[in-house]
Amino acid sequence: MNVPFDIIILLFVVMCAIAAITVRDLLSAVMILGAYSFFMCLMWAQLGAVDVAFTEASVSAGIGTILLVAAVLKTTRRTKD
Amino acid sequence: MIASSDDIIIKTIARIFVPFIQLYALYVIMHGHYSPGGGFQGGVILGASMALLLITHGYDEVKRRLPEGVVMLLGSVGVLIYAGIGLTCLLLGGNYLDYSQLSVILHVDPAHARSLGILGVELGVGFTVMAIMYSIFFDISTGGILPGDEKRNEELENNG
């Protein structure tokens, strides 16, 4: 178990999560959510769950980001609130 | 509506990358019972490669390679493969998806039959996931309106 690596990855995960819900631009929020998924993927791999990490990388960071981008393009790019 | 990209760099990079992404997805599906990955992950990667082609090269290009009918056919055939293998095991006297029963049909020992059975199931799952992921992305990005389907477009516009 590599504790400094764990702490750094956890820090990035929390930073990405906070940034994704505070940023105004919806397309930026989707991109930050993709980055969040990749950090989660790194953390799953570090914890030894390689299959979960693979699923996280392909489903959440891959096709999930594409679907959200397609959804954002159908609405306005900036939030009102 | 999905149109072809005007940027030569994006189109060229996508054209170079898509075969490699698809080859990797096929590797993930075929090697799923030895290593991490499997039908679902490989199918998602295959679907993502088709979505990349749809974003960069437009609907007309993708329709030539993967028509709507073929997508629906793949989605159904995958489920049929999965259920068919499971029911074959059931008919041969085992439990549902008990692959060792397939050794009677395949003329191999039960351990080998298990390996081949799970490979068939992974292939079925991969086909279905690829078709459904691609069709979800297509429906979200176009709103269900196909280019060239003018009558339906007008109908949808009139209904708001």
Short mmCIF file of C-alpha atoms in Angstrom, two decimals:
data_model
loop_
_atom_site.label_atom_id
_atom_site.label_comp_id
_atom_site.label_asym_id
_atom_site.label_seq_id
_atom_site.Cartn_x
_atom_site.Cartn_y
_atom_site.Cartn_z
CA MET A 1 0.00 0.00 0.00
CA ASN A 2 1.46 3.27 -1.15
CA VAL A 3 0.08 5.91 1.22
CA PRO A 4 1.46 9.14 -0.37
CA PHE A 5 0.15 8.06 -3.78
CA ASP A 6 -3.26 7.30 -2.25
CA ILE A 7 -3.41 10.72 -0.61
CA ILE A 8 -2.43 12.55 -3.80
CA ILE A 9 -5.03 10.68 -5.87
CA LEU A 10 -7.74 11.23 -3.23
CA LEU A 11 -6.89 14.94 -3.19
CA PHE A 12 -7.26 15.12 -6.98
CA VAL A 13 -10.56 13.19 -6.84
CA VAL A 14 -12.03 15.61 -4.27
CA MET A 15 -10.71 18.64 -6.17
CA CYS A 16 -12.25 17.42 -9.43
CA ALA A 17 -15.57 16.65 -7.72
CA ILE A 18 -15.79 20.13 -6.17
CA ALA A 19 -14.71 21.81 -9.41
CA ALA A 20 -17.28 19.86 -11.46
CA ILE A 21 -20.20 21.14 -9.38
CA THR A 22 -18.98 24.73 -8.97
CA VAL A 23 -17.90 25.55 -12.54
CA ARG A 24 -20.39 27.60 -14.59
CA ASP A 25 -19.64 26.24 -18.04
CA LEU A 26 -21.47 22.93 -18.53
CA LEU A 27 -18.97 21.64 -21.12
CA SER A 28 -16.12 22.32 -18.67
CA ALA A 29 -18.06 20.49 -15.96
CA VAL A 30 -18.36 17.44 -18.23
CA MET A 31 -14.63 17.52 -18.99
CA ILE A 32 -13.77 17.82 -15.28
CA LEU A 33 -16.10 14.88 -14.60
CA GLY A 34 -14.10 12.89 -17.16
CA ALA A 35 -10.89 13.79 -15.32
CA TYR A 36 -12.58 12.75 -12.05
CA SER A 37 -13.39 9.36 -13.60
CA PHE A 38 -9.78 8.86 -14.63
CA PHE A 39 -8.53 9.66 -11.12
CA MET A 40 -11.10 7.22 -9.70
CA CYS A 41 -9.80 4.68 -12.22
CA LEU A 42 -6.23 5.22 -10.97
CA MET A 43 -7.45 4.75 -7.42
CA TRP A 44 -9.27 1.50 -8.20
CA ALA A 45 -6.13 0.19 -9.90
CA GLN A 46 -4.03 1.22 -6.89
CA LEU A 47 -6.48 -0.62 -4.59
CA GLY A 48 -6.01 -3.78 -6.68
CA ALA A 49 -9.45 -3.81 -8.37
CA VAL A 50 -8.16 -3.82 -11.95
CA ASP A 51 -11.45 -4.99 -13.45
CA VAL A 52 -13.36 -2.16 -11.77
CA ALA A 53 -10.67 0.28 -12.92
CA PHE A 54 -11.08 -0.96 -16.50
CA THR A 55 -14.85 -0.52 -16.33
CA GLU A 56 -14.48 2.95 -14.82
CA ALA A 57 -12.06 4.00 -17.59
CA SER A 58 -14.12 2.63 -20.48
CA VAL A 59 -17.67 3.32 -19.31
CA SER A 60 -17.48 6.40 -17.11
CA ALA A 61 -14.57 8.26 -18.67
CA GLY A 62 -15.16 7.02 -22.21
CA ILE A 63 -18.78 6.65 -23.22
CA GLY A 64 -20.23 8.59 -20.23
CA THR A 65 -18.32 11.74 -21.17
CA ILE A 66 -19.38 11.38 -24.82
CA LEU A 67 -23.05 10.99 -23.85
CA LEU A 68 -22.89 14.01 -21.54
CA VAL A 69 -21.22 16.11 -24.25
CA ALA A 70 -24.00 15.12 -26.65
CA ALA A 71 -26.56 16.10 -23.99
CA VAL A 72 -24.86 19.46 -23.33
CA LEU A 73 -24.88 20.26 -27.06
CA LYS A 74 -28.68 19.88 -26.99
CA THR A 75 -29.07 22.54 -24.24
CA THR A 76 -27.49 25.90 -23.47
CA ARG A 77 -23.82 25.78 -22.66
CA ARG A 78 -24.01 28.00 -19.57
CA THR A 79 -26.11 27.45 -16.46
CA LYS A 80 -28.56 30.11 -15.32
CA ASP A 81 -27.98 29.71 -11.57
CA MET B 1 -27.84 16.78 -36.50
CA ILE B 2 -24.44 15.16 -36.96
CA ALA B 3 -22.40 16.66 -39.79
CA SER B 4 -18.90 15.86 -40.97
CA SER B 5 -16.13 17.88 -39.34
CA ASP B 6 -14.40 20.51 -41.50
CA ASP B 7 -11.05 20.10 -39.73
CA ILE B 8 -8.61 17.89 -41.68
CA ILE B 9 -6.52 17.24 -38.53
CA ILE B 10 -9.48 15.88 -36.54
CA LYS B 11 -10.63 13.69 -39.44
CA THR B 12 -7.16 12.28 -40.10
CA ILE B 13 -6.43 11.53 -36.43
CA ALA B 14 -9.82 9.83 -36.04
CA ARG B 15 -9.29 7.80 -39.20
CA ILE B 16 -5.91 6.59 -37.93
CA PHE B 17 -7.12 5.88 -34.39
CA VAL B 18 -10.44 4.10 -35.01
CA PRO B 19 -8.98 0.80 -36.34
CA PHE B 20 -6.59 0.57 -33.38
CA ILE B 21 -9.39 1.28 -30.89
CA GLN B 22 -11.51 -1.43 -32.50
CA LEU B 23 -8.62 -3.91 -32.52
CA TYR B 24 -8.03 -3.23 -28.83
CA ALA B 25 -11.75 -3.67 -28.11
CA LEU B 26 -11.75 -7.04 -29.89
CA TYR B 27 -8.69 -8.05 -27.85
CA VAL B 28 -10.48 -7.07 -24.63
CA ILE B 29 -13.50 -9.17 -25.62
CA MET B 30 -11.54 -12.23 -26.80
CA HIS B 31 -9.11 -12.18 -23.86
CA GLY B 32 -11.77 -11.35 -21.29
CA HIS B 33 -11.71 -14.70 -19.49
CA TYR B 34 -7.94 -14.57 -18.86
CA SER B 35 -7.43 -10.92 -17.92
CA PRO B 36 -9.45 -7.89 -16.72
CA GLY B 37 -12.04 -6.83 -19.24
CA GLY B 38 -14.66 -8.81 -21.05
CA GLY B 39 -17.74 -8.44 -23.17
CA PHE B 40 -19.12 -5.33 -21.49
CA GLN B 41 -15.92 -3.28 -21.45
CA GLY B 42 -14.92 -4.35 -24.94
CA GLY B 43 -18.40 -3.60 -26.25
CA VAL B 44 -18.29 -0.14 -24.71
CA ILE B 45 -14.93 0.55 -26.35
CA LEU B 46 -16.30 -0.66 -29.72
CA GLY B 47 -19.34 1.61 -29.29
CA ALA B 48 -17.09 4.54 -28.39
CA SER B 49 -15.03 3.99 -31.55
CA MET B 50 -18.20 4.16 -33.66
CA ALA B 51 -19.25 7.31 -31.76
CA LEU B 52 -15.84 8.85 -32.56
CA LEU B 53 -16.36 8.05 -36.24
CA LEU B 54 -19.87 9.56 -36.05
CA ILE B 55 -18.58 12.81 -34.48
CA THR B 56 -15.72 13.28 -36.93
CA HIS B 57 -16.93 11.85 -40.24
CA GLY B 58 -20.65 12.56 -40.03
CA TYR B 59 -23.74 10.43 -40.32
CA ASP B 60 -23.48 9.68 -44.05
CA GLU B 61 -20.07 8.03 -43.70
CA VAL B 62 -21.08 5.95 -40.66
CA LYS B 63 -24.39 4.90 -42.27
CA ARG B 64 -22.39 3.35 -45.12
CA ARG B 65 -20.32 1.26 -42.66
CA LEU B 66 -22.91 0.52 -39.98
CA PRO B 67 -26.55 1.01 -41.12
CA GLU B 68 -29.32 1.40 -38.55
CA GLY B 69 -30.74 -2.02 -39.37
CA VAL B 70 -27.39 -3.69 -38.74
CA VAL B 71 -27.11 -1.96 -35.34
CA MET B 72 -30.50 -3.28 -34.25
CA LEU B 73 -29.67 -6.71 -35.69
CA LEU B 74 -26.39 -6.87 -33.74
CA GLY B 75 -28.14 -5.80 -30.56
CA SER B 76 -30.71 -8.58 -30.91
CA VAL B 77 -28.27 -11.26 -32.12
CA GLY B 78 -26.05 -10.66 -29.07
CA VAL B 79 -28.93 -11.33 -26.67
CA LEU B 80 -29.87 -14.41 -28.74
CA ILE B 81 -26.29 -15.75 -28.52
CA TYR B 82 -26.27 -15.26 -24.74
CA ALA B 83 -29.69 -16.83 -24.18
CA GLY B 84 -29.04 -19.53 -26.76
CA ILE B 85 -25.85 -20.75 -25.08
CA GLY B 86 -27.58 -20.66 -21.71
CA LEU B 87 -30.61 -22.59 -22.97
CA THR B 88 -28.40 -25.12 -24.80
CA CYS B 89 -26.75 -25.92 -21.47
CA LEU B 90 -30.21 -26.23 -19.92
CA LEU B 91 -31.37 -28.61 -22.68
CA LEU B 92 -28.26 -30.75 -22.28
CA GLY B 93 -29.18 -31.44 -18.67
CA GLY B 94 -27.19 -28.85 -16.73
CA ASN B 95 -28.07 -25.53 -15.15
CA TYR B 96 -28.54 -22.29 -17.11
CA LEU B 97 -25.10 -21.22 -18.48
CA ASP B 98 -23.45 -24.38 -17.12
CA TYR B 99 -20.84 -24.45 -19.91
CA SER B 100 -19.34 -27.84 -19.03
CA GLN B 101 -22.43 -29.49 -20.57
CA LEU B 102 -21.37 -28.09 -23.96
CA SER B 103 -18.55 -30.66 -24.10
CA VAL B 104 -21.03 -33.14 -25.63
CA ILE B 105 -21.63 -30.85 -28.63
CA LEU B 106 -18.13 -29.45 -29.01
CA HIS B 107 -16.33 -32.82 -28.55
CA VAL B 108 -13.79 -31.40 -26.07
CA ASP B 109 -13.19 -31.99 -22.37
CA PRO B 110 -15.41 -30.06 -19.89
CA ALA B 111 -12.69 -27.59 -18.86
CA HIS B 112 -12.12 -26.60 -22.48
CA ALA B 113 -15.89 -26.40 -23.05
CA ARG B 114 -16.17 -23.91 -20.16
CA SER B 115 -13.54 -21.69 -21.78
CA LEU B 116 -15.30 -21.78 -25.16
CA GLY B 117 -18.72 -21.25 -23.59
CA ILE B 118 -17.69 -18.13 -21.70
CA LEU B 119 -16.04 -16.84 -24.91
CA GLY B 120 -19.34 -17.21 -26.77
CA VAL B 121 -21.23 -15.41 -24.02
CA GLU B 122 -18.66 -12.59 -24.01
CA LEU B 123 -19.07 -12.22 -27.78
CA GLY B 124 -22.84 -11.94 -27.39
CA VAL B 125 -22.55 -9.38 -24.61
CA GLY B 126 -19.99 -7.43 -26.65
CA PHE B 127 -22.25 -7.22 -29.73
CA THR B 128 -25.26 -6.09 -27.72
CA VAL B 129 -23.41 -3.50 -25.63
CA MET B 130 -21.69 -2.07 -28.72
CA ALA B 131 -24.97 -1.73 -30.64
CA ILE B 132 -26.93 -0.26 -27.73
CA MET B 133 -24.20 2.21 -26.67
CA TYR B 134 -23.87 3.42 -30.26
CA SER B 135 -27.62 3.75 -30.65
CA ILE B 136 -28.03 5.62 -27.32
CA PHE B 137 -25.34 8.10 -28.41
CA PHE B 138 -26.90 8.43 -31.85
CA ASP B 139 -30.37 9.05 -30.43
CA ILE B 140 -29.15 11.64 -27.91
CA SER B 141 -27.06 13.57 -30.44
CA THR B 142 -29.67 13.65 -33.21
CA GLY B 143 -32.82 13.70 -31.11
CA GLY B 144 -34.09 10.69 -33.09
CA ILE B 145 -34.30 12.70 -36.31
CA LEU B 146 -32.52 11.00 -39.20
CA PRO B 147 -31.05 13.13 -42.00
CA GLY B 148 -33.05 12.58 -45.17
CA ASP B 149 -36.17 11.56 -43.32
CA GLU B 150 -37.96 14.81 -44.20
CA LYS B 151 -41.54 13.75 -43.53
CA ARG B 152 -40.79 12.65 -40.00
CA ASN B 153 -38.70 15.79 -39.36
CA GLU B 154 -41.66 18.02 -40.29
CA GLU B 155 -43.97 15.94 -38.13
CA LEU B 156 -41.68 16.31 -35.13
CA GLU B 157 -41.29 20.06 -35.71
CA ASN B 158 -45.06 20.59 -35.95
CA ASN B 159 -45.60 18.70 -32.72
CA GLY B 160 -43.02 20.94 -31.04
#
